[in-house]
Amino acid sequence: LGGIMRGAPSMSSPRLASLTEKSGITLLERAGTMDGYDWFKIEFHGRIGYQWGGIMCSDQAISGVLQKCE
């Protein structure tokens, strides 16, 4: 769904990149939880950062991610 790739699993962490809807990312590992959704360590265009699952969707249902993409 887009969002911000951050340097650490925290909303106050510096922004590393802006993700647009349908940005292809690779989930590497879970990195904590916030408001019922997981933080994920991700790879995006060769860069490593963190994305919050509360604003993510995926092609398949993944625990800790907001929704399955339509």
PDB file of N, CA, C and O in Angstrom:
ATOM      1  N   LEU A   1       0.818  -1.198   0.000  1.00  0.00           N
ATOM      2  CA  LEU A   1       0.000   0.000   0.000  1.00  0.00           C
ATOM      3  C   LEU A   1       0.859   1.257   0.000  1.00  0.00           C
ATOM      4  O   LEU A   1       0.345   2.351   0.046  1.00  0.00           O
ATOM      5  N   GLY A   2       2.149   1.089  -0.020  1.00  0.00           N
ATOM      6  CA  GLY A   2       3.055   2.235   0.020  1.00  0.00           C
ATOM      7  C   GLY A   2       3.580   2.444   1.424  1.00  0.00           C
ATOM      8  O   GLY A   2       3.573   1.549   2.249  1.00  0.00           O
ATOM      9  N   GLY A   3       4.052   3.619   1.706  1.00  0.00           N
ATOM     10  CA  GLY A   3       4.552   3.925   3.036  1.00  0.00           C
ATOM     11  C   GLY A   3       6.001   4.369   3.004  1.00  0.00           C
ATOM     12  O   GLY A   3       6.523   4.770   1.974  1.00  0.00           O
ATOM     13  N   ILE A   4       6.638   4.246   4.139  1.00  0.00           N
ATOM     14  CA  ILE A   4       8.001   4.723   4.315  1.00  0.00           C
ATOM     15  C   ILE A   4       8.872   3.583   4.812  1.00  0.00           C
ATOM     16  O   ILE A   4       8.540   2.916   5.784  1.00  0.00           O
ATOM     17  N   MET A   5       9.992   3.377   4.127  1.00  0.00           N
ATOM     18  CA  MET A   5      10.985   2.434   4.626  1.00  0.00           C
ATOM     19  C   MET A   5      11.875   3.204   5.600  1.00  0.00           C
ATOM     20  O   MET A   5      12.364   4.292   5.273  1.00  0.00           O
ATOM     21  N   ARG A   6      12.022   2.657   6.796  1.00  0.00           N
ATOM     22  CA  ARG A   6      12.754   3.356   7.853  1.00  0.00           C
ATOM     23  C   ARG A   6      14.047   2.632   8.216  1.00  0.00           C
ATOM     24  O   ARG A   6      14.224   1.462   7.912  1.00  0.00           O
ATOM     25  N   GLY A   7      14.922   3.327   8.917  1.00  0.00           N
ATOM     26  CA  GLY A   7      16.215   2.783   9.311  1.00  0.00           C
ATOM     27  C   GLY A   7      16.157   1.825  10.473  1.00  0.00           C
ATOM     28  O   GLY A   7      17.097   1.055  10.693  1.00  0.00           O
ATOM     29  N   ALA A   8      15.088   1.838  11.229  1.00  0.00           N
ATOM     30  CA  ALA A   8      14.885   0.950  12.373  1.00  0.00           C
ATOM     31  C   ALA A   8      13.379   0.751  12.526  1.00  0.00           C
ATOM     32  O   ALA A   8      12.593   1.514  11.973  1.00  0.00           O
ATOM     33  N   PRO A   9      12.964  -0.275  13.275  1.00  0.00           N
ATOM     34  CA  PRO A   9      11.530  -0.540  13.439  1.00  0.00           C
ATOM     35  C   PRO A   9      10.844   0.422  14.410  1.00  0.00           C
ATOM     36  O   PRO A   9      10.453   0.069  15.507  1.00  0.00           O
ATOM     37  N   SER A  10      10.715   1.680  13.991  1.00  0.00           N
ATOM     38  CA  SER A  10      10.116   2.722  14.814  1.00  0.00           C
ATOM     39  C   SER A  10       9.619   3.845  13.906  1.00  0.00           C
ATOM     40  O   SER A  10      10.314   4.220  12.951  1.00  0.00           O
ATOM     41  N   MET A  11       8.450   4.403  14.211  1.00  0.00           N
ATOM     42  CA  MET A  11       7.912   5.516  13.423  1.00  0.00           C
ATOM     43  C   MET A  11       8.784   6.766  13.530  1.00  0.00           C
ATOM     44  O   MET A  11       8.730   7.630  12.664  1.00  0.00           O
ATOM     45  N   SER A  12       9.599   6.860  14.561  1.00  0.00           N
ATOM     46  CA  SER A  12      10.472   8.018  14.721  1.00  0.00           C
ATOM     47  C   SER A  12      11.845   7.810  14.077  1.00  0.00           C
ATOM     48  O   SER A  12      12.666   8.719  14.068  1.00  0.00           O
ATOM     49  N   SER A  13      12.083   6.638  13.528  1.00  0.00           N
ATOM     50  CA  SER A  13      13.352   6.346  12.869  1.00  0.00           C
ATOM     51  C   SER A  13      13.446   7.087  11.531  1.00  0.00           C
ATOM     52  O   SER A  13      12.430   7.324  10.877  1.00  0.00           O
ATOM     53  N   PRO A  14      14.648   7.451  11.114  1.00  0.00           N
ATOM     54  CA  PRO A  14      14.807   8.187   9.849  1.00  0.00           C
ATOM     55  C   PRO A  14      14.241   7.435   8.639  1.00  0.00           C
ATOM     56  O   PRO A  14      14.315   6.209   8.568  1.00  0.00           O
ATOM     57  N   ARG A  15      13.711   8.215   7.706  1.00  0.00           N
ATOM     58  CA  ARG A  15      13.194   7.661   6.444  1.00  0.00           C
ATOM     59  C   ARG A  15      14.364   7.302   5.543  1.00  0.00           C
ATOM     60  O   ARG A  15      15.281   8.098   5.369  1.00  0.00           O
ATOM     61  N   LEU A  16      14.289   6.118   4.943  1.00  0.00           N
ATOM     62  CA  LEU A  16      15.306   5.702   3.981  1.00  0.00           C
ATOM     63  C   LEU A  16      14.792   5.785   2.549  1.00  0.00           C
ATOM     64  O   LEU A  16      15.552   6.032   1.627  1.00  0.00           O
ATOM     65  N   ALA A  17      13.487   5.535   2.378  1.00  0.00           N
ATOM     66  CA  ALA A  17      12.889   5.559   1.041  1.00  0.00           C
ATOM     67  C   ALA A  17      11.383   5.688   1.176  1.00  0.00           C
ATOM     68  O   ALA A  17      10.810   5.292   2.191  1.00  0.00           O
ATOM     69  N   SER A  18      10.758   6.223   0.144  1.00  0.00           N
ATOM     70  CA  SER A  18       9.296   6.244   0.070  1.00  0.00           C
ATOM     71  C   SER A  18       8.855   5.097  -0.824  1.00  0.00           C
ATOM     72  O   SER A  18       9.415   4.895  -1.903  1.00  0.00           O
ATOM     73  N   LEU A  19       7.873   4.350  -0.362  1.00  0.00           N
ATOM     74  CA  LEU A  19       7.353   3.221  -1.114  1.00  0.00           C
ATOM     75  C   LEU A  19       5.996   3.596  -1.677  1.00  0.00           C
ATOM     76  O   LEU A  19       5.161   4.143  -0.963  1.00  0.00           O
ATOM     77  N   THR A  20       5.788   3.328  -2.941  1.00  0.00           N
ATOM     78  CA  THR A  20       4.504   3.600  -3.564  1.00  0.00           C
ATOM     79  C   THR A  20       3.672   2.323  -3.555  1.00  0.00           C
ATOM     80  O   THR A  20       4.188   1.231  -3.306  1.00  0.00           O
ATOM     81  N   GLU A  21       2.394   2.466  -3.836  1.00  0.00           N
ATOM     82  CA  GLU A  21       1.530   1.298  -3.923  1.00  0.00           C
ATOM     83  C   GLU A  21       2.098   0.338  -4.954  1.00  0.00           C
ATOM     84  O   GLU A  21       2.544   0.756  -6.018  1.00  0.00           O
ATOM     85  N   LYS A  22       2.124  -0.933  -4.613  1.00  0.00           N
ATOM     86  CA  LYS A  22       2.642  -2.024  -5.444  1.00  0.00           C
ATOM     87  C   LYS A  22       4.157  -2.030  -5.553  1.00  0.00           C
ATOM     88  O   LYS A  22       4.715  -2.673  -6.438  1.00  0.00           O
ATOM     89  N   SER A  23       4.872  -1.299  -4.673  1.00  0.00           N
ATOM     90  CA  SER A  23       6.327  -1.414  -4.641  1.00  0.00           C
ATOM     91  C   SER A  23       6.672  -2.854  -4.286  1.00  0.00           C
ATOM     92  O   SER A  23       6.131  -3.401  -3.334  1.00  0.00           O
ATOM     93  N   GLY A  24       7.537  -3.442  -5.048  1.00  0.00           N
ATOM     94  CA  GLY A  24       7.957  -4.812  -4.752  1.00  0.00           C
ATOM     95  C   GLY A  24       9.019  -4.818  -3.669  1.00  0.00           C
ATOM     96  O   GLY A  24      10.089  -4.261  -3.841  1.00  0.00           O
ATOM     97  N   ILE A  25       8.698  -5.411  -2.539  1.00  0.00           N
ATOM     98  CA  ILE A  25       9.656  -5.522  -1.442  1.00  0.00           C
ATOM     99  C   ILE A  25       9.813  -6.986  -1.087  1.00  0.00           C
ATOM    100  O   ILE A  25       8.964  -7.813  -1.391  1.00  0.00           O
ATOM    101  N   THR A  26      10.928  -7.313  -0.445  1.00  0.00           N
ATOM    102  CA  THR A  26      11.169  -8.665   0.055  1.00  0.00           C
ATOM    103  C   THR A  26      11.179  -8.616   1.575  1.00  0.00           C
ATOM    104  O   THR A  26      11.921  -7.818   2.158  1.00  0.00           O
ATOM    105  N   LEU A  27      10.336  -9.428   2.212  1.00  0.00           N
ATOM    106  CA  LEU A  27      10.331  -9.519   3.674  1.00  0.00           C
ATOM    107  C   LEU A  27      11.482 -10.419   4.095  1.00  0.00           C
ATOM    108  O   LEU A  27      11.590 -11.549   3.631  1.00  0.00           O
ATOM    109  N   LEU A  28      12.327  -9.912   4.978  1.00  0.00           N
ATOM    110  CA  LEU A  28      13.484 -10.671   5.438  1.00  0.00           C
ATOM    111  C   LEU A  28      13.250 -11.315   6.799  1.00  0.00           C
ATOM    112  O   LEU A  28      13.645 -12.453   7.014  1.00  0.00           O
ATOM    113  N   GLU A  29      12.661 -10.563   7.716  1.00  0.00           N
ATOM    114  CA  GLU A  29      12.368 -11.099   9.055  1.00  0.00           C
ATOM    115  C   GLU A  29      11.436 -10.164   9.797  1.00  0.00           C
ATOM    116  O   GLU A  29      11.277  -9.002   9.439  1.00  0.00           O
ATOM    117  N   ARG A  30      10.818 -10.694  10.844  1.00  0.00           N
ATOM    118  CA  ARG A  30       9.972  -9.865  11.720  1.00  0.00           C
ATOM    119  C   ARG A  30      10.877  -9.122  12.697  1.00  0.00           C
ATOM    120  O   ARG A  30      11.910  -9.637  13.106  1.00  0.00           O
ATOM    121  N   ALA A  31      10.462  -7.919  13.059  1.00  0.00           N
ATOM    122  CA  ALA A  31      11.326  -7.092  13.897  1.00  0.00           C
ATOM    123  C   ALA A  31      10.538  -6.342  14.965  1.00  0.00           C
ATOM    124  O   ALA A  31      10.768  -5.175  15.210  1.00  0.00           O
ATOM    125  N   GLY A  32       9.558  -7.001  15.583  1.00  0.00           N
ATOM    126  CA  GLY A  32       8.779  -6.361  16.626  1.00  0.00           C
ATOM    127  C   GLY A  32       7.349  -6.129  16.200  1.00  0.00           C
ATOM    128  O   GLY A  32       6.967  -6.414  15.065  1.00  0.00           O
ATOM    129  N   THR A  33       6.550  -5.582  17.116  1.00  0.00           N
ATOM    130  CA  THR A  33       5.127  -5.360  16.883  1.00  0.00           C
ATOM    131  C   THR A  33       4.740  -3.966  17.364  1.00  0.00           C
ATOM    132  O   THR A  33       5.277  -3.475  18.352  1.00  0.00           O
ATOM    133  N   MET A  34       3.792  -3.343  16.650  1.00  0.00           N
ATOM    134  CA  MET A  34       3.247  -2.051  17.067  1.00  0.00           C
ATOM    135  C   MET A  34       1.772  -2.025  16.688  1.00  0.00           C
ATOM    136  O   MET A  34       1.416  -2.286  15.537  1.00  0.00           O
ATOM    137  N   ASP A  35       0.921  -1.732  17.626  1.00  0.00           N
ATOM    138  CA  ASP A  35      -0.526  -1.615  17.403  1.00  0.00           C
ATOM    139  C   ASP A  35      -1.128  -2.845  16.713  1.00  0.00           C
ATOM    140  O   ASP A  35      -2.012  -2.735  15.868  1.00  0.00           O
ATOM    141  N   GLY A  36      -0.635  -4.024  17.056  1.00  0.00           N
ATOM    142  CA  GLY A  36      -1.191  -5.274  16.537  1.00  0.00           C
ATOM    143  C   GLY A  36      -0.644  -5.720  15.200  1.00  0.00           C
ATOM    144  O   GLY A  36      -1.055  -6.756  14.677  1.00  0.00           O
ATOM    145  N   TYR A  37       0.270  -4.970  14.617  1.00  0.00           N
ATOM    146  CA  TYR A  37       0.898  -5.343  13.346  1.00  0.00           C
ATOM    147  C   TYR A  37       2.404  -5.431  13.540  1.00  0.00           C
ATOM    148  O   TYR A  37       2.988  -4.709  14.350  1.00  0.00           O
ATOM    149  N   ASP A  38       3.030  -6.299  12.759  1.00  0.00           N
ATOM    150  CA  ASP A  38       4.473  -6.497  12.878  1.00  0.00           C
ATOM    151  C   ASP A  38       5.259  -5.448  12.097  1.00  0.00           C
ATOM    152  O   ASP A  38       4.794  -4.922  11.079  1.00  0.00           O
ATOM    153  N   TRP A  39       6.459  -5.179  12.575  1.00  0.00           N
ATOM    154  CA  TRP A  39       7.479  -4.495  11.801  1.00  0.00           C
ATOM    155  C   TRP A  39       8.235  -5.584  11.063  1.00  0.00           C
ATOM    156  O   TRP A  39       8.464  -6.668  11.607  1.00  0.00           O
ATOM    157  N   PHE A  40       8.627  -5.310   9.835  1.00  0.00           N
ATOM    158  CA  PHE A  40       9.397  -6.260   9.045  1.00  0.00           C
ATOM    159  C   PHE A  40      10.694  -5.619   8.573  1.00  0.00           C
ATOM    160  O   PHE A  40      10.694  -4.459   8.134  1.00  0.00           O
ATOM    161  N   LYS A  41      11.776  -6.381   8.663  1.00  0.00           N
ATOM    162  CA  LYS A  41      13.013  -5.989   8.002  1.00  0.00           C
ATOM    163  C   LYS A  41      12.790  -6.342   6.539  1.00  0.00           C
ATOM    164  O   LYS A  41      12.384  -7.462   6.223  1.00  0.00           O
ATOM    165  N   ILE A  42      13.028  -5.380   5.631  1.00  0.00           N
ATOM    166  CA  ILE A  42      12.730  -5.587   4.214  1.00  0.00           C
ATOM    167  C   ILE A  42      13.933  -5.226   3.340  1.00  0.00           C
ATOM    168  O   ILE A  42      14.847  -4.516   3.774  1.00  0.00           O
ATOM    169  N   GLU A  43      13.872  -5.703   2.101  1.00  0.00           N
ATOM    170  CA  GLU A  43      14.806  -5.268   1.073  1.00  0.00           C
ATOM    171  C   GLU A  43      14.001  -4.592  -0.027  1.00  0.00           C
ATOM    172  O   GLU A  43      12.956  -5.094  -0.448  1.00  0.00           O
ATOM    173  N   PHE A  44      14.476  -3.450  -0.469  1.00  0.00           N
ATOM    174  CA  PHE A  44      13.809  -2.686  -1.521  1.00  0.00           C
ATOM    175  C   PHE A  44      14.876  -2.068  -2.411  1.00  0.00           C
ATOM    176  O   PHE A  44      15.669  -1.248  -1.951  1.00  0.00           O
ATOM    177  N   HIS A  45      14.945  -2.492  -3.642  1.00  0.00           N
ATOM    178  CA  HIS A  45      15.945  -2.008  -4.607  1.00  0.00           C
ATOM    179  C   HIS A  45      17.366  -2.082  -4.042  1.00  0.00           C
ATOM    180  O   HIS A  45      18.137  -1.127  -4.145  1.00  0.00           O
ATOM    181  N   GLY A  46      17.699  -3.207  -3.406  1.00  0.00           N
ATOM    182  CA  GLY A  46      19.040  -3.421  -2.884  1.00  0.00           C
ATOM    183  C   GLY A  46      19.336  -2.752  -1.551  1.00  0.00           C
ATOM    184  O   GLY A  46      20.427  -2.900  -1.020  1.00  0.00           O
ATOM    185  N   ARG A  47      18.381  -2.042  -1.007  1.00  0.00           N
ATOM    186  CA  ARG A  47      18.566  -1.379   0.294  1.00  0.00           C
ATOM    187  C   ARG A  47      17.810  -2.155   1.367  1.00  0.00           C
ATOM    188  O   ARG A  47      16.748  -2.712   1.109  1.00  0.00           O
ATOM    189  N   ILE A  48      18.335  -2.152   2.568  1.00  0.00           N
ATOM    190  CA  ILE A  48      17.714  -2.829   3.705  1.00  0.00           C
ATOM    191  C   ILE A  48      17.137  -1.776   4.636  1.00  0.00           C
ATOM    192  O   ILE A  48      17.783  -0.765   4.935  1.00  0.00           O
ATOM    193  N   GLY A  49      15.911  -2.012   5.097  1.00  0.00           N
ATOM    194  CA  GLY A  49      15.259  -1.102   6.031  1.00  0.00           C
ATOM    195  C   GLY A  49      14.096  -1.808   6.697  1.00  0.00           C
ATOM    196  O   GLY A  49      14.025  -3.043   6.697  1.00  0.00           O
ATOM    197  N   TYR A  50      13.171  -1.029   7.249  1.00  0.00           N
ATOM    198  CA  TYR A  50      12.042  -1.585   8.000  1.00  0.00           C
ATOM    199  C   TYR A  50      10.738  -0.960   7.520  1.00  0.00           C
ATOM    200  O   TYR A  50      10.678   0.222   7.197  1.00  0.00           O
ATOM    201  N   GLN A  51       9.702  -1.781   7.500  1.00  0.00           N
ATOM    202  CA  GLN A  51       8.366  -1.341   7.087  1.00  0.00           C
ATOM    203  C   GLN A  51       7.367  -1.898   8.095  1.00  0.00           C
ATOM    204  O   GLN A  51       7.472  -3.046   8.522  1.00  0.00           O
ATOM    205  N   TRP A  52       6.376  -1.095   8.446  1.00  0.00           N
ATOM    206  CA  TRP A  52       5.339  -1.506   9.390  1.00  0.00           C
ATOM    207  C   TRP A  52       4.225  -2.234   8.648  1.00  0.00           C
ATOM    208  O   TRP A  52       3.714  -1.746   7.632  1.00  0.00           O
ATOM    209  N   GLY A  53       3.840  -3.403   9.126  1.00  0.00           N
ATOM    210  CA  GLY A  53       2.819  -4.226   8.489  1.00  0.00           C
ATOM    211  C   GLY A  53       1.427  -3.626   8.493  1.00  0.00           C
ATOM    212  O   GLY A  53       0.566  -4.054   7.732  1.00  0.00           O
ATOM    213  N   GLY A  54       1.173  -2.617   9.325  1.00  0.00           N
ATOM    214  CA  GLY A  54      -0.145  -1.996   9.399  1.00  0.00           C
ATOM    215  C   GLY A  54      -0.522  -1.194   8.167  1.00  0.00           C
ATOM    216  O   GLY A  54      -1.668  -0.780   8.028  1.00  0.00           O
ATOM    217  N   ILE A  55       0.429  -0.979   7.257  1.00  0.00           N
ATOM    218  CA  ILE A  55       0.128  -0.288   6.002  1.00  0.00           C
ATOM    219  C   ILE A  55       0.586  -1.116   4.802  1.00  0.00           C
ATOM    220  O   ILE A  55       0.804  -0.583   3.722  1.00  0.00           O
ATOM    221  N   MET A  56       0.699  -2.422   5.016  1.00  0.00           N
ATOM    222  CA  MET A  56       1.141  -3.309   3.940  1.00  0.00           C
ATOM    223  C   MET A  56       0.018  -4.249   3.518  1.00  0.00           C
ATOM    224  O   MET A  56      -0.866  -4.569   4.300  1.00  0.00           O
ATOM    225  N   CYS A  57       0.105  -4.703   2.274  1.00  0.00           N
ATOM    226  CA  CYS A  57      -0.720  -5.813   1.819  1.00  0.00           C
ATOM    227  C   CYS A  57       0.193  -6.755   1.042  1.00  0.00           C
ATOM    228  O   CYS A  57       1.283  -6.372   0.629  1.00  0.00           O
ATOM    229  N   SER A  58      -0.231  -7.977   0.881  1.00  0.00           N
ATOM    230  CA  SER A  58       0.578  -8.953   0.160  1.00  0.00           C
ATOM    231  C   SER A  58      -0.312  -9.823  -0.715  1.00  0.00           C
ATOM    232  O   SER A  58      -1.535  -9.863  -0.534  1.00  0.00           O
ATOM    233  N   ASP A  59       0.302 -10.508  -1.658  1.00  0.00           N
ATOM    234  CA  ASP A  59      -0.442 -11.396  -2.554  1.00  0.00           C
ATOM    235  C   ASP A  59      -1.043 -12.576  -1.804  1.00  0.00           C
ATOM    236  O   ASP A  59      -2.026 -13.152  -2.237  1.00  0.00           O
ATOM    237  N   GLN A  60      -0.430 -12.949  -0.696  1.00  0.00           N
ATOM    238  CA  GLN A  60      -0.954 -14.028   0.136  1.00  0.00           C
ATOM    239  C   GLN A  60      -1.130 -13.505   1.555  1.00  0.00           C
ATOM    240  O   GLN A  60      -0.498 -12.535   1.934  1.00  0.00           O
ATOM    241  N   ALA A  61      -2.005 -14.133   2.305  1.00  0.00           N
ATOM    242  CA  ALA A  61      -2.239 -13.702   3.691  1.00  0.00           C
ATOM    243  C   ALA A  61      -0.978 -13.952   4.515  1.00  0.00           C
ATOM    244  O   ALA A  61      -0.418 -15.041   4.490  1.00  0.00           O
ATOM    245  N   ILE A  62      -0.516 -12.926   5.222  1.00  0.00           N
ATOM    246  CA  ILE A  62       0.663 -13.019   6.084  1.00  0.00           C
ATOM    247  C   ILE A  62       0.284 -12.460   7.445  1.00  0.00           C
ATOM    248  O   ILE A  62      -0.220 -11.339   7.539  1.00  0.00           O
ATOM    249  N   SER A  63       0.535 -13.217   8.479  1.00  0.00           N
ATOM    250  CA  SER A  63       0.285 -12.758   9.839  1.00  0.00           C
ATOM    251  C   SER A  63       1.094 -11.491  10.103  1.00  0.00           C
ATOM    252  O   SER A  63       2.267 -11.410   9.761  1.00  0.00           O
ATOM    253  N   GLY A  64       0.458 -10.473  10.690  1.00  0.00           N
ATOM    254  CA  GLY A  64       1.135  -9.228  11.018  1.00  0.00           C
ATOM    255  C   GLY A  64       1.049  -8.175   9.930  1.00  0.00           C
ATOM    256  O   GLY A  64       1.571  -7.086  10.076  1.00  0.00           O
ATOM    257  N   VAL A  65       0.393  -8.516   8.800  1.00  0.00           N
ATOM    258  CA  VAL A  65       0.227  -7.585   7.677  1.00  0.00           C
ATOM    259  C   VAL A  65      -1.254  -7.206   7.601  1.00  0.00           C
ATOM    260  O   VAL A  65      -2.119  -8.035   7.807  1.00  0.00           O
ATOM    261  N   LEU A  66      -1.530  -5.946   7.290  1.00  0.00           N
ATOM    262  CA  LEU A  66      -2.892  -5.410   7.288  1.00  0.00           C
ATOM    263  C   LEU A  66      -3.859  -6.254   6.479  1.00  0.00           C
ATOM    264  O   LEU A  66      -4.907  -6.640   6.957  1.00  0.00           O
ATOM    265  N   GLN A  67      -3.532  -6.553   5.236  1.00  0.00           N
ATOM    266  CA  GLN A  67      -4.504  -7.239   4.394  1.00  0.00           C
ATOM    267  C   GLN A  67      -3.854  -7.969   3.234  1.00  0.00           C
ATOM    268  O   GLN A  67      -2.692  -7.732   2.928  1.00  0.00           O
ATOM    269  N   LYS A  68      -4.636  -8.806   2.593  1.00  0.00           N
ATOM    270  CA  LYS A  68      -4.241  -9.432   1.348  1.00  0.00           C
ATOM    271  C   LYS A  68      -4.610  -8.470   0.229  1.00  0.00           C
ATOM    272  O   LYS A  68      -5.704  -7.918   0.214  1.00  0.00           O
ATOM    273  N   CYS A  69      -3.675  -8.205  -0.705  1.00  0.00           N
ATOM    274  CA  CYS A  69      -3.930  -7.284  -1.811  1.00  0.00           C
ATOM    275  C   CYS A  69      -4.997  -7.858  -2.735  1.00  0.00           C
ATOM    276  O   CYS A  69      -5.082  -9.057  -2.929  1.00  0.00           O
ATOM    277  N   GLU A  70      -5.773  -6.985  -3.281  1.00  0.00           N
ATOM    278  CA  GLU A  70      -6.806  -7.390  -4.246  1.00  0.00           C
ATOM    279  C   GLU A  70      -6.246  -7.357  -5.646  1.00  0.00           C
ATOM    280  O   GLU A  70      -5.440  -6.611  -6.008  1.00  0.00           O
TER     281      GLU A  70
END
